Short mmCIF file of C-alpha atoms and ligand atoms in Angstrom, two decimals:
data_model
loop_
_atom_site.label_atom_id
_atom_site.label_comp_id
_atom_site.label_asym_id
_atom_site.label_seq_id
_atom_site.Cartn_x
_atom_site.Cartn_y
_atom_site.Cartn_z
CA UNK A 299 -6.34 13.52 -7.42
CA UNK A 300 -2.79 14.66 -7.49
CA UNK A 301 -0.19 11.85 -7.28
CA UNK A 302 1.95 13.97 -4.98
CA UNK A 303 -0.98 14.34 -2.58
CA UNK A 304 -1.33 10.56 -2.38
CA UNK A 305 2.42 10.13 -1.84
CA UNK A 306 2.39 12.74 0.94
CA UNK A 307 -0.44 10.83 2.64
CA UNK A 308 1.57 7.58 2.35
CA UNK A 309 4.63 9.22 3.90
CA UNK A 310 2.45 10.60 6.74
CA UNK A 311 0.94 7.15 7.30
CA UNK A 312 4.44 5.68 7.50
CA UNK A 313 5.09 7.72 10.65
CA UNK A 314 2.36 5.64 12.36
CA UNK A 315 4.03 2.30 11.58
CA UNK A 316 4.25 -0.19 14.44
CA UNK A 317 7.38 -2.08 13.41
CA UNK A 318 9.49 -2.75 16.53
CA UNK A 319 10.80 -6.07 15.15
CA UNK A 320 11.89 -5.36 11.58
CA UNK A 321 12.31 -1.59 12.02
CA UNK A 322 11.07 -1.39 8.44
CA UNK A 323 8.28 1.17 8.36
CA UNK A 324 5.72 1.26 5.58
CA UNK A 325 2.94 3.71 4.83
CA UNK A 326 0.18 3.45 2.26
CA UNK A 327 -2.51 5.82 1.01
CA UNK A 328 -5.43 4.29 -0.85
CA UNK A 329 -7.69 6.35 -3.11
CA UNK A 330 -11.21 4.96 -3.09
CA UNK A 331 -13.86 5.40 -5.77
CA UNK A 332 -15.62 7.88 -3.48
CA UNK A 333 -12.56 10.16 -3.72
CA UNK A 334 -11.68 9.57 -0.07
CA UNK A 335 -8.10 8.64 0.89
CA UNK A 336 -7.55 5.87 3.45
CA UNK A 337 -4.17 5.61 5.14
CA UNK A 338 -2.52 2.50 6.49
CA UNK A 339 0.73 1.47 8.15
CA UNK A 340 2.33 -1.88 8.87
CA UNK A 341 1.38 -3.35 12.22
CA UNK A 342 3.80 -6.01 13.45
CA UNK A 343 3.31 -8.65 16.10
CA UNK A 344 5.67 -10.60 18.36
CA UNK A 345 4.32 -13.74 16.72
CA UNK A 346 5.50 -12.31 13.37
CA UNK A 347 2.77 -14.14 11.41
CA UNK A 348 0.06 -11.83 12.77
CA UNK A 349 1.76 -8.84 11.15
CA UNK A 350 -0.37 -6.79 8.75
CA UNK A 351 1.13 -4.85 5.86
CA UNK A 352 0.45 -1.14 5.35
CA UNK A 353 -1.43 -1.75 2.09
CA UNK A 354 -3.83 -4.23 3.63
CA UNK A 355 -4.37 -1.99 6.66
CA UNK A 356 -5.51 0.75 4.25
CA UNK A 357 -7.73 -1.64 2.25
CA UNK A 358 -9.35 -3.15 5.32
CA UNK A 359 -10.04 0.24 6.85
CA UNK A 360 -11.72 1.37 3.63
CA UNK A 361 -13.70 -1.82 3.03
CA UNK A 362 -14.96 -1.79 6.60
CA UNK A 363 -16.22 1.75 6.01
CA UNK A 364 -18.26 0.59 3.02
CA UNK A 365 -15.91 1.33 0.12
CA UNK A 366 -15.86 -1.24 -2.67
CA UNK A 367 -14.17 0.51 -5.61
CA UNK A 368 -10.57 1.68 -5.62
CA UNK A 369 -8.47 3.71 -8.04
CA UNK A 370 -4.90 3.89 -6.75
CA UNK A 371 -2.52 3.31 -3.88
CA UNK A 372 0.75 5.04 -2.99
CA UNK A 373 3.32 3.10 -0.93
CA UNK A 374 6.47 4.28 0.84
CA UNK A 375 8.74 2.16 3.00
CA UNK A 376 12.17 2.19 4.55
CA UNK A 377 14.15 1.70 7.72
CA UNK A 378 13.09 3.57 10.86
CA UNK A 379 14.73 6.95 11.28
CA UNK A 380 15.52 7.36 7.59
CA UNK A 381 13.65 8.60 4.58
CA UNK A 382 12.93 5.82 2.06
CA UNK A 383 16.02 5.11 -0.04
CA UNK A 384 14.44 2.39 -2.20
CA UNK A 385 11.04 1.64 -3.67
CA UNK A 386 8.83 -0.56 -1.47
CA UNK A 387 6.97 -2.88 -3.81
CA UNK A 388 3.83 -4.54 -2.44
CA UNK A 389 4.16 -8.13 -1.23
CA UNK A 390 2.33 -10.98 -2.94
CA UNK A 391 -0.50 -11.15 -0.41
CA UNK A 392 -1.18 -7.43 -0.80
CA UNK A 393 -1.16 -7.77 -4.60
CA UNK A 394 -3.79 -10.48 -4.24
CA UNK A 395 -5.97 -8.19 -2.10
CA UNK A 396 -5.56 -5.50 -4.78
CA UNK A 397 -6.74 -8.07 -7.35
CA UNK A 398 -9.87 -8.72 -5.30
CA UNK A 399 -10.81 -5.08 -4.78
CA UNK A 400 -8.88 -3.09 -7.37
CA UNK A 401 -8.76 -5.09 -10.58
CA UNK A 402 -6.16 -5.00 -13.37
CA UNK A 403 -6.34 -1.27 -14.02
CA UNK A 404 -5.71 -0.38 -10.39
CA UNK A 405 -2.79 2.05 -10.16
CA UNK A 406 0.17 1.37 -7.85
CA UNK A 407 2.61 4.16 -7.05
CA UNK A 408 5.80 3.26 -5.19
CA UNK A 409 7.58 6.32 -3.89
CA UNK A 410 10.75 7.44 -2.17
CA UNK A 411 9.38 10.97 -1.94
CA UNK A 412 7.09 13.27 -3.92
CA UNK A 413 9.73 13.72 -6.63
CA UNK A 414 10.95 10.15 -7.00
CA UNK A 415 8.26 7.59 -7.72
CA UNK A 416 7.26 4.85 -10.15
CA UNK A 417 3.79 4.03 -11.46
CA UNK A 418 2.44 0.59 -12.35
CA UNK A 419 -0.88 -1.04 -12.99
CA UNK A 420 -1.81 -4.09 -10.96
CA UNK A 421 -1.81 -6.11 -14.21
CA UNK A 422 1.90 -5.27 -14.55
CA UNK A 423 2.76 -6.33 -11.00
CA UNK A 424 0.40 -9.32 -10.91
CA UNK A 425 0.06 -10.70 -14.45
CA UNK A 426 -2.54 -13.43 -15.02
CA UNK A 427 -3.87 -12.86 -11.50
CA UNK A 428 -6.46 -15.10 -9.89
CA UNK A 429 -9.75 -13.33 -9.18
CA UNK A 430 -13.44 -13.86 -8.63
CA UNK A 431 -14.10 -14.29 -12.35
CA UNK A 432 -11.70 -17.25 -12.33
CA UNK A 433 -14.18 -19.30 -10.28
CA UNK A 434 -17.39 -18.41 -12.10
N1 THU B 755 5.48 -4.78 4.68
C1 THU B 755 4.45 -3.97 4.29
O1 THU B 755 3.89 -3.23 5.10
N2 THU B 755 4.05 -4.01 3.00
C2 THU B 755 4.59 -4.82 2.05
O2 THU B 755 4.08 -4.89 0.93
C3 THU B 755 5.82 -5.58 2.36
C4 THU B 755 6.17 -5.68 3.79
C5 THU B 755 5.89 -4.75 6.08
C6 THU B 755 5.61 -6.02 6.85
C7 THU B 755 6.64 -5.96 7.94
O3 THU B 755 6.11 -5.22 9.02
C8 THU B 755 7.79 -5.18 7.34
O4 THU B 755 7.30 -4.56 6.17
C9 THU B 755 9.00 -6.04 6.98
O5 THU B 755 8.61 -7.10 6.18
#
């Protein structure tokens, strides 16, 4: 998998964002163990609390299609009508979902575009994370 391909998919997914309240549009592209890419966007709600982040949309689509192993996710976010000007780091709840299904070596790419991006592992963004092995 080419990182640029995953970033392009995240930018495409961003165009599907439903974000009429914050006007902050996020796209994510999740590479599953099968090699398939699942896209997700943020989906807001008038109640605010029912909002779902782009990353979790991608994860839940993939998990509900039977995927259980994941390699990487690319994320791009920014205000409606503009290309991303900053890196959109995943929120804490999304990092916890990555812990559940990705594990420490899971790769997180935050991107402004295909030329400007940063790479992290989940262990870097969620050190000493709580996971299933913690309750064995
Ligand atoms: N958002 C995401 O989609 N992913 C994140 O990791 C952070 C926040 C969305 C939720 C909401 O629709 C908008 O960005 C502003 O918080």
